[in-house]
PDB file of C-alpha atoms in Angstrom:
ATOM      1  CA  GLN A 362      -0.203   0.140   0.050  1.00 95.00           C
ATOM      2  CA  VAL A 363       1.295   3.331  -0.166  1.00 97.00           C
ATOM      3  CA  GLN A 364       3.429   5.156   2.314  1.00 98.00           C
ATOM      4  CA  LEU A 365       4.592   7.835   2.984  1.00 98.00           C
ATOM      5  CA  VAL A 366       7.213   8.712   6.032  1.00 98.00           C
ATOM      6  CA  GLU A 367       8.756  11.513   6.573  1.00 98.00           C
ATOM      7  CA  SER A 368      11.576  12.572   8.233  1.00 97.00           C
ATOM      8  CA  GLY A 369      13.799  15.742   9.740  1.00 97.00           C
ATOM      9  CA  GLY A 370      11.824  17.748  12.133  1.00 97.00           C
ATOM     10  CA  GLY A 371      13.385  19.392  15.416  1.00 97.00           C
ATOM     11  CA  VAL A 372      14.435  22.043  17.053  1.00 97.00           C
ATOM     12  CA  VAL A 373      15.948  24.397  15.493  1.00 97.00           C
ATOM     13  CA  GLN A 374      17.236  28.263  15.744  1.00 97.00           C
ATOM     14  CA  PRO A 375      15.953  31.308  14.101  1.00 97.00           C
ATOM     15  CA  GLY A 376      18.104  31.757  11.165  1.00 97.00           C
ATOM     16  CA  ARG A 377      19.074  28.383  10.760  1.00 98.00           C
ATOM     17  CA  SER A 378      18.211  24.961   8.470  1.00 98.00           C
ATOM     18  CA  LEU A 379      17.125  21.918   8.143  1.00 98.00           C
ATOM     19  CA  ARG A 380      16.062  19.279   5.547  1.00 98.00           C
ATOM     20  CA  LEU A 381      12.962  17.509   5.255  1.00 98.00           C
ATOM     21  CA  SER A 382      12.662  14.075   3.679  1.00 98.00           C
ATOM     22  CA  CYS A 383      10.163  11.855   2.111  1.00 98.00           C
ATOM     23  CA  GLU A 384      11.036   8.770   1.593  1.00 98.00           C
ATOM     24  CA  ALA A 385       7.317   6.918  -0.433  1.00 98.00           C
ATOM     25  CA  SER A 386       6.921   3.462  -1.534  1.00 98.00           C
ATOM     26  CA  GLY A 387       4.001   1.521  -2.529  1.00 97.00           C
ATOM     27  CA  PHE A 388       4.108   3.082  -5.977  1.00 96.00           C
ATOM     28  CA  THR A 389       5.963   3.923  -8.609  1.00 96.00           C
ATOM     29  CA  PHE A 390       7.463   7.182  -7.235  1.00 96.00           C
ATOM     30  CA  SER A 391       8.654   9.119 -10.656  1.00 95.00           C
ATOM     31  CA  SER A 392       5.157   8.703 -12.006  1.00 95.00           C
ATOM     32  CA  HIS A 393       3.753  11.647  -9.304  1.00 96.00           C
ATOM     33  CA  ALA A 394       4.008  15.002  -8.930  1.00 96.00           C
ATOM     34  CA  MET A 395       4.481  15.563  -4.379  1.00 97.00           C
ATOM     35  CA  TYR A 396       3.519  17.941  -2.883  1.00 97.00           C
ATOM     36  CA  TRP A 397       5.065  19.901   1.139  1.00 98.00           C
ATOM     37  CA  VAL A 398       1.665  20.783   2.731  1.00 98.00           C
ATOM     38  CA  ARG A 399       2.235  22.109   6.594  1.00 98.00           C
ATOM     39  CA  GLN A 400       0.046  22.692   9.668  1.00 97.00           C
ATOM     40  CA  ALA A 401       0.006  25.591  12.788  1.00 94.00           C
ATOM     41  CA  PRO A 402      -1.185  22.846  16.253  1.00 90.00           C
ATOM     42  CA  GLY A 403      -4.402  23.623  16.088  1.00 90.00           C
ATOM     43  CA  LYS A 404      -4.447  25.594  12.307  1.00 95.00           C
ATOM     44  CA  GLY A 405      -5.606  24.484   8.979  1.00 96.00           C
ATOM     45  CA  LEU A 406      -3.963  23.682   5.709  1.00 98.00           C
ATOM     46  CA  GLU A 407      -1.046  25.502   4.303  1.00 98.00           C
ATOM     47  CA  TRP A 408       0.343  24.321   0.421  1.00 98.00           C
ATOM     48  CA  VAL A 409       3.808  24.814   0.223  1.00 98.00           C
ATOM     49  CA  ALA A 410       5.658  23.598  -2.253  1.00 98.00           C
ATOM     50  CA  LEU A 411       5.045  21.009  -5.569  1.00 97.00           C
ATOM     51  CA  ILE A 412       7.615  18.952  -7.393  1.00 97.00           C
ATOM     52  CA  SER A 413       6.551  17.751 -11.271  1.00 95.00           C
ATOM     53  CA  SER A 414       6.845  14.400 -10.980  1.00 94.00           C
ATOM     54  CA  ASP A 415      10.515  14.097 -13.050  1.00 94.00           C
ATOM     55  CA  GLY A 416      11.384  17.016 -11.087  1.00 95.00           C
ATOM     56  CA  ASN A 417      10.929  19.751 -13.754  1.00 96.00           C
ATOM     57  CA  ASN A 418       8.942  21.801 -12.283  1.00 96.00           C
ATOM     58  CA  LYS A 419       8.762  23.114  -9.135  1.00 97.00           C
ATOM     59  CA  TYR A 420       6.115  25.583  -7.543  1.00 97.00           C
ATOM     60  CA  TYR A 421       6.231  27.378  -3.860  1.00 98.00           C
ATOM     61  CA  ALA A 422       3.786  29.203  -1.342  1.00 98.00           C
ATOM     62  CA  ASP A 423       4.869  33.400  -1.311  1.00 97.00           C
ATOM     63  CA  SER A 424       5.899  32.676   1.914  1.00 97.00           C
ATOM     64  CA  VAL A 425       8.481  29.967   1.421  1.00 98.00           C
ATOM     65  CA  LYS A 426      10.031  31.222  -1.740  1.00 98.00           C
ATOM     66  CA  GLY A 427      13.761  32.304  -1.877  1.00 97.00           C
ATOM     67  CA  ARG A 428      14.162  30.562   1.287  1.00 98.00           C
ATOM     68  CA  PHE A 429      12.832  26.256   0.684  1.00 98.00           C
ATOM     69  CA  THR A 430      13.601  24.389  -2.002  1.00 98.00           C
ATOM     70  CA  ILE A 431      11.592  21.597  -2.987  1.00 98.00           C
ATOM     71  CA  SER A 432      13.554  17.828  -4.855  1.00 98.00           C
ATOM     72  CA  ARG A 433      13.307  14.616  -4.945  1.00 98.00           C
ATOM     73  CA  ASP A 434      15.086  11.036  -5.964  1.00 98.00           C
ATOM     74  CA  ASN A 435      13.653   9.898  -8.045  1.00 97.00           C
ATOM     75  CA  SER A 436      15.836   6.358  -7.776  1.00 97.00           C
ATOM     76  CA  LYS A 437      15.896   7.114  -4.307  1.00 98.00           C
ATOM     77  CA  ASN A 438      11.992   8.159  -3.750  1.00 98.00           C
ATOM     78  CA  THR A 439      12.754  10.215  -1.973  1.00 98.00           C
ATOM     79  CA  MET A 440      11.283  13.523  -2.488  1.00 98.00           C
ATOM     80  CA  TYR A 441      12.938  15.769  -0.365  1.00 98.00           C
ATOM     81  CA  LEU A 442      12.450  20.461   1.432  1.00 98.00           C
ATOM     82  CA  GLN A 443      16.038  22.269   2.076  1.00 98.00           C
ATOM     83  CA  MET A 444      14.653  24.977   4.712  1.00 98.00           C
ATOM     84  CA  ASN A 445      17.328  28.220   4.696  1.00 98.00           C
ATOM     85  CA  SER A 446      16.602  30.819   7.076  1.00 98.00           C
ATOM     86  CA  LEU A 447      13.629  29.714   9.437  1.00 98.00           C
ATOM     87  CA  ARG A 448      11.509  31.825  11.081  1.00 97.00           C
ATOM     88  CA  ALA A 449       8.870  32.030  14.044  1.00 96.00           C
ATOM     89  CA  GLU A 450       5.561  30.736  11.973  1.00 95.00           C
ATOM     90  CA  ASP A 451       7.371  28.607  10.290  1.00 97.00           C
ATOM     91  CA  THR A 452       6.860  26.416  12.925  1.00 96.00           C
ATOM     92  CA  THR A 453       4.161  23.524  12.367  1.00 96.00           C
ATOM     93  CA  VAL A 454       3.468  20.393  11.346  1.00 97.00           C
ATOM     94  CA  TYR A 455       4.890  19.202   7.315  1.00 98.00           C
ATOM     95  CA  TYR A 456       3.142  16.861   5.038  1.00 98.00           C
ATOM     96  CA  CYS A 457       4.137  15.315   2.875  1.00 98.00           C
ATOM     97  CA  ALA A 458       1.130  14.067  -0.364  1.00 98.00           C
ATOM     98  CA  ARG A 459       1.371  13.064  -3.256  1.00 97.00           C
ATOM     99  CA  ALA A 460      -1.211  13.777  -6.208  1.00 96.00           C
ATOM    100  CA  ALA A 461      -3.481  12.209  -7.697  1.00 94.00           C
ATOM    101  CA  ALA A 462      -2.258  11.065 -10.427  1.00 84.00           C
ATOM    102  CA  ALA A 463       0.909  11.898 -13.007  1.00 80.00           C
ATOM    103  CA  SER A 464      -0.517  16.247 -13.458  1.00 85.00           C
ATOM    104  CA  ASP A 465       0.563  18.935 -11.188  1.00 85.00           C
ATOM    105  CA  TYR A 466      -2.767  20.091 -10.703  1.00 91.00           C
ATOM    106  CA  SER A 467      -4.198  17.092  -9.293  1.00 91.00           C
ATOM    107  CA  PRO A 468      -5.719  16.035  -5.919  1.00 96.00           C
ATOM    108  CA  PHE A 469      -3.581  15.717  -2.123  1.00 97.00           C
ATOM    109  CA  ASP A 470      -4.541  11.396  -2.728  1.00 96.00           C
ATOM    110  CA  HIS A 471      -2.218   9.855   0.292  1.00 98.00           C
ATOM    111  CA  TRP A 472      -0.357  11.856   3.326  1.00 98.00           C
ATOM    112  CA  GLY A 473       2.873  11.239   5.507  1.00 98.00           C
ATOM    113  CA  GLN A 474       2.029  11.307   9.699  1.00 98.00           C
ATOM    114  CA  GLY A 475       3.792  14.333   9.171  1.00 97.00           C
ATOM    115  CA  THR A 476       7.023  16.221  11.017  1.00 98.00           C
ATOM    116  CA  LEU A 477       7.519  18.693  13.248  1.00 97.00           C
ATOM    117  CA  VAL A 478       9.795  22.203  13.553  1.00 98.00           C
ATOM    118  CA  THR A 479      10.250  23.830  16.198  1.00 97.00           C
ATOM    119  CA  VAL A 480      11.865  26.786  15.077  1.00 97.00           C
ATOM    120  CA  SER A 481      12.350  28.973  18.013  1.00 96.00           C
ATOM    121  CA  SER A 482      16.098  30.279  20.072  1.00 93.00           C
TER     122      SER A 482
ATOM    123  CA  ASP B1054      -4.061  33.793  -5.492  1.00 96.00           C
ATOM    124  CA  ILE B1055      -7.890  31.885  -4.897  1.00 98.00           C
ATOM    125  CA  VAL B1056      -9.489  32.133  -2.146  1.00 98.00           C
ATOM    126  CA  MET B1057     -11.560  29.735  -0.617  1.00 98.00           C
ATOM    127  CA  THR B1058     -14.508  30.592   1.887  1.00 98.00           C
ATOM    128  CA  GLN B1059     -16.270  27.786   4.153  1.00 98.00           C
ATOM    129  CA  SER B1060     -19.397  28.124   6.397  1.00 94.00           C
ATOM    130  CA  PRO B1061     -20.086  27.674   9.144  1.00 96.00           C
ATOM    131  CA  ASP B1062     -16.649  27.708  11.426  1.00 97.00           C
ATOM    132  CA  SER B1063     -18.926  25.171  13.274  1.00 97.00           C
ATOM    133  CA  LEU B1064     -21.371  23.091  13.046  1.00 96.00           C
ATOM    134  CA  ALA B1065     -23.669  20.467  15.886  1.00 97.00           C
ATOM    135  CA  VAL B1066     -25.579  17.499  14.304  1.00 97.00           C
ATOM    136  CA  SER B1067     -27.302  14.708  15.688  1.00 97.00           C
ATOM    137  CA  LEU B1068     -26.022  11.382  14.626  1.00 97.00           C
ATOM    138  CA  GLY B1069     -28.372  10.393  11.623  1.00 97.00           C
ATOM    139  CA  GLU B1070     -28.925  13.905  11.024  1.00 98.00           C
ATOM    140  CA  ARG B1071     -27.286  16.138   7.285  1.00 98.00           C
ATOM    141  CA  ALA B1072     -24.939  17.364   8.192  1.00 98.00           C
ATOM    142  CA  THR B1073     -24.138  20.549   4.825  1.00 98.00           C
ATOM    143  CA  ILE B1074     -20.892  23.000   4.662  1.00 98.00           C
ATOM    144  CA  ASN B1075     -20.899  24.408   2.364  1.00 98.00           C
ATOM    145  CA  CYS B1076     -17.227  26.058   0.271  1.00 98.00           C
ATOM    146  CA  LYS B1077     -17.277  29.358  -1.315  1.00 98.00           C
ATOM    147  CA  SER B1078     -13.825  30.492  -4.445  1.00 98.00           C
ATOM    148  CA  SER B1079     -13.398  34.063  -5.444  1.00 98.00           C
ATOM    149  CA  GLN B1080     -12.391  32.393  -8.462  1.00 98.00           C
ATOM    150  CA  SER B1081     -14.020  29.725 -10.878  1.00 98.00           C
ATOM    151  CA  VAL B1082     -12.967  26.934 -10.041  1.00 98.00           C
ATOM    152  CA  LEU B1083     -13.412  25.034 -13.382  1.00 97.00           C
ATOM    153  CA  TYR B1084     -11.413  24.326 -15.945  1.00 96.00           C
ATOM    154  CA  SER B1085     -13.691  24.698 -19.178  1.00 93.00           C
ATOM    155  CA  SER B1086     -11.784  22.459 -21.083  1.00 94.00           C
ATOM    156  CA  ASN B1087     -12.215  19.301 -19.408  1.00 92.00           C
ATOM    157  CA  SER B1088     -15.360  20.805 -17.678  1.00 95.00           C
ATOM    158  CA  LYS B1089     -13.602  19.676 -14.200  1.00 96.00           C
ATOM    159  CA  ASN B1090     -14.305  21.153 -10.928  1.00 98.00           C
ATOM    160  CA  TYR B1091     -10.529  21.251  -9.453  1.00 98.00           C
ATOM    161  CA  LEU B1092     -12.383  21.028  -6.409  1.00 98.00           C
ATOM    162  CA  ALA B1093     -11.370  18.356  -3.668  1.00 98.00           C
ATOM    163  CA  TRP B1094     -12.932  17.432  -0.088  1.00 98.00           C
ATOM    164  CA  TYR B1095     -10.745  16.000   2.668  1.00 98.00           C
ATOM    165  CA  GLN B1096     -11.452  14.741   6.602  1.00 98.00           C
ATOM    166  CA  GLN B1097      -8.983  15.351   9.526  1.00 98.00           C
ATOM    167  CA  LYS B1098      -9.551  13.725  12.763  1.00 97.00           C
ATOM    168  CA  PRO B1099      -7.068  15.109  15.796  1.00 93.00           C
ATOM    169  CA  GLY B1100      -3.802  13.865  15.239  1.00 93.00           C
ATOM    170  CA  GLN B1101      -4.397  12.214  11.895  1.00 96.00           C
ATOM    171  CA  PRO B1102      -3.119  13.914   8.592  1.00 97.00           C
ATOM    172  CA  PRO B1103      -6.092  14.565   5.896  1.00 98.00           C
ATOM    173  CA  LYS B1104      -7.796  12.419   3.785  1.00 98.00           C
ATOM    174  CA  LEU B1105      -8.919  12.772   0.660  1.00 98.00           C
ATOM    175  CA  LEU B1106     -12.985  12.846   0.805  1.00 98.00           C
ATOM    176  CA  ILE B1107     -13.982  13.815  -3.090  1.00 98.00           C
ATOM    177  CA  TYR B1108     -11.807  14.732  -6.082  1.00 97.00           C
ATOM    178  CA  TRP B1109     -13.233  16.569  -9.032  1.00 97.00           C
ATOM    179  CA  ALA B1110     -16.428  18.486  -6.398  1.00 98.00           C
ATOM    180  CA  SER B1111     -17.973  15.308  -6.683  1.00 98.00           C
ATOM    181  CA  THR B1112     -16.016  11.948  -7.352  1.00 97.00           C
ATOM    182  CA  ARG B1113     -15.738   9.830  -4.180  1.00 98.00           C
ATOM    183  CA  GLU B1114     -12.192   8.661  -3.791  1.00 97.00           C
ATOM    184  CA  SER B1115     -12.915   5.181  -3.362  1.00 95.00           C
ATOM    185  CA  GLY B1116     -13.334   3.904   0.040  1.00 96.00           C
ATOM    186  CA  VAL B1117     -14.488   6.378   1.045  1.00 98.00           C
ATOM    187  CA  PRO B1118     -18.665   5.898   1.824  1.00 97.00           C
ATOM    188  CA  ASP B1119     -21.104   6.817   0.365  1.00 96.00           C
ATOM    189  CA  ARG B1120     -23.313   8.924   3.216  1.00 98.00           C
ATOM    190  CA  PHE B1121     -20.460  11.381   1.828  1.00 98.00           C
ATOM    191  CA  SER B1122     -21.185  14.207  -1.304  1.00 98.00           C
ATOM    192  CA  GLY B1123     -19.964  16.809  -3.094  1.00 98.00           C
ATOM    193  CA  SER B1124     -21.324  19.225  -5.674  1.00 98.00           C
ATOM    194  CA  GLY B1125     -21.076  22.820  -7.189  1.00 98.00           C
ATOM    195  CA  SER B1126     -19.753  23.576  -9.697  1.00 97.00           C
ATOM    196  CA  GLY B1127     -18.417  27.469 -10.521  1.00 97.00           C
ATOM    197  CA  THR B1128     -17.485  29.699  -7.741  1.00 98.00           C
ATOM    198  CA  ASP B1129     -19.994  27.211  -4.715  1.00 98.00           C
ATOM    199  CA  PHE B1130     -19.485  24.225  -3.512  1.00 98.00           C
ATOM    200  CA  THR B1131     -21.478  22.078  -1.070  1.00 98.00           C
ATOM    201  CA  LEU B1132     -20.253  18.443   0.879  1.00 98.00           C
ATOM    202  CA  THR B1133     -23.172  17.552   2.660  1.00 98.00           C
ATOM    203  CA  ILE B1134     -22.875  13.725   5.788  1.00 98.00           C
ATOM    204  CA  SER B1135     -26.126  12.682   4.500  1.00 97.00           C
ATOM    205  CA  SER B1136     -26.521  10.638   7.825  1.00 97.00           C
ATOM    206  CA  LEU B1137     -23.973  11.492  10.200  1.00 98.00           C
ATOM    207  CA  GLN B1138     -22.230   8.995  12.287  1.00 97.00           C
ATOM    208  CA  ALA B1139     -19.954   8.986  15.174  1.00 97.00           C
ATOM    209  CA  GLU B1140     -16.930   8.502  13.068  1.00 97.00           C
ATOM    210  CA  ASP B1141     -17.682  11.392  11.226  1.00 98.00           C
ATOM    211  CA  VAL B1142     -16.400  13.780  13.917  1.00 98.00           C
ATOM    212  CA  ALA B1143     -13.723  16.092  12.479  1.00 98.00           C
ATOM    213  CA  VAL B1144     -12.787  19.164  10.787  1.00 98.00           C
ATOM    214  CA  TYR B1145     -13.242  19.108   6.643  1.00 98.00           C
ATOM    215  CA  TYR B1146     -11.894  21.347   4.576  1.00 98.00           C
ATOM    216  CA  CYS B1147     -12.130  22.462   0.431  1.00 98.00           C
ATOM    217  CA  GLN B1148      -9.038  23.133  -1.513  1.00 98.00           C
ATOM    218  CA  GLN B1149      -8.818  24.329  -4.666  1.00 98.00           C
ATOM    219  CA  TYR B1150      -5.883  23.118  -7.527  1.00 97.00           C
ATOM    220  CA  TYR B1151      -7.014  25.766 -10.636  1.00 97.00           C
ATOM    221  CA  SER B1152      -4.495  27.298  -9.796  1.00 97.00           C
ATOM    222  CA  ILE B1153      -0.524  27.994  -7.890  1.00 96.00           C
ATOM    223  CA  PRO B1154      -0.768  28.326  -5.344  1.00 97.00           C
ATOM    224  CA  PHE B1155      -3.113  25.531  -4.662  1.00 97.00           C
ATOM    225  CA  THR B1156      -5.596  26.880  -0.970  1.00 98.00           C
ATOM    226  CA  PHE B1157      -7.469  25.544   1.537  1.00 98.00           C
ATOM    227  CA  GLY B1158     -11.132  26.123   3.197  1.00 98.00           C
ATOM    228  CA  PRO B1159      -9.825  27.371   7.579  1.00 98.00           C
ATOM    229  CA  GLY B1160     -11.664  24.743   8.002  1.00 98.00           C
ATOM    230  CA  THR B1161     -15.007  23.220   9.461  1.00 98.00           C
ATOM    231  CA  LYS B1162     -15.487  21.750  12.629  1.00 98.00           C
ATOM    232  CA  VAL B1163     -18.358  18.867  12.687  1.00 98.00           C
ATOM    233  CA  HIS B1164     -19.311  17.624  16.276  1.00 96.00           C
ATOM    234  CA  ILE B1165     -22.683  15.281  17.463  1.00 96.00           C
ATOM    235  CA  LYS B1166     -25.056  17.639  18.817  1.00 95.00           C
TER     236      LYS B1166
END
């Protein structure tokens, strides 16, 4: 079955960096666009970034543009989110999610359990 | 950016009764070339990630009970739970995937009356 497992979260000081990983299994990873979505404790959902199935197209929310970089390694069935210049407002749970189809413009049909990032001095 | 709004913020419904959640987008999410509405509904229970319920505004995801249905087109959409069960207590979000940035509604919390 489809599984998405995030890792790499933790506590980090403002201005520092962190890299999240999302390891996928149970499906042909290279056939699906992938997303990062975040959710502050007790708050709603915010789409963060998208990467196309082949990794050539990448899009970001304005709130992270220029600071975060999404990437993927299809040979390792893994997606990444490099987060630089972290701010207190980046403190949230980060979910990776799979696009239901190869198209970038697809619903998010499978989600990981999330990894918590806390930005605090 | 497309702004998604939902109403009500919170909804108390008796077991077995109907629950209706509304979602409105600030611009149409209907793609004319394929006549599809790029609108999804998700359910999120406490401590869990969201779960896809409905996509293309009215297509039920595999395994989702048929008491869940979606309707609407253009800018106005509805999620209906025809007969509320105890396990349906959750927050429900609508989301547009028509244009980037993809955006979610603020959520509607459904609980038992």
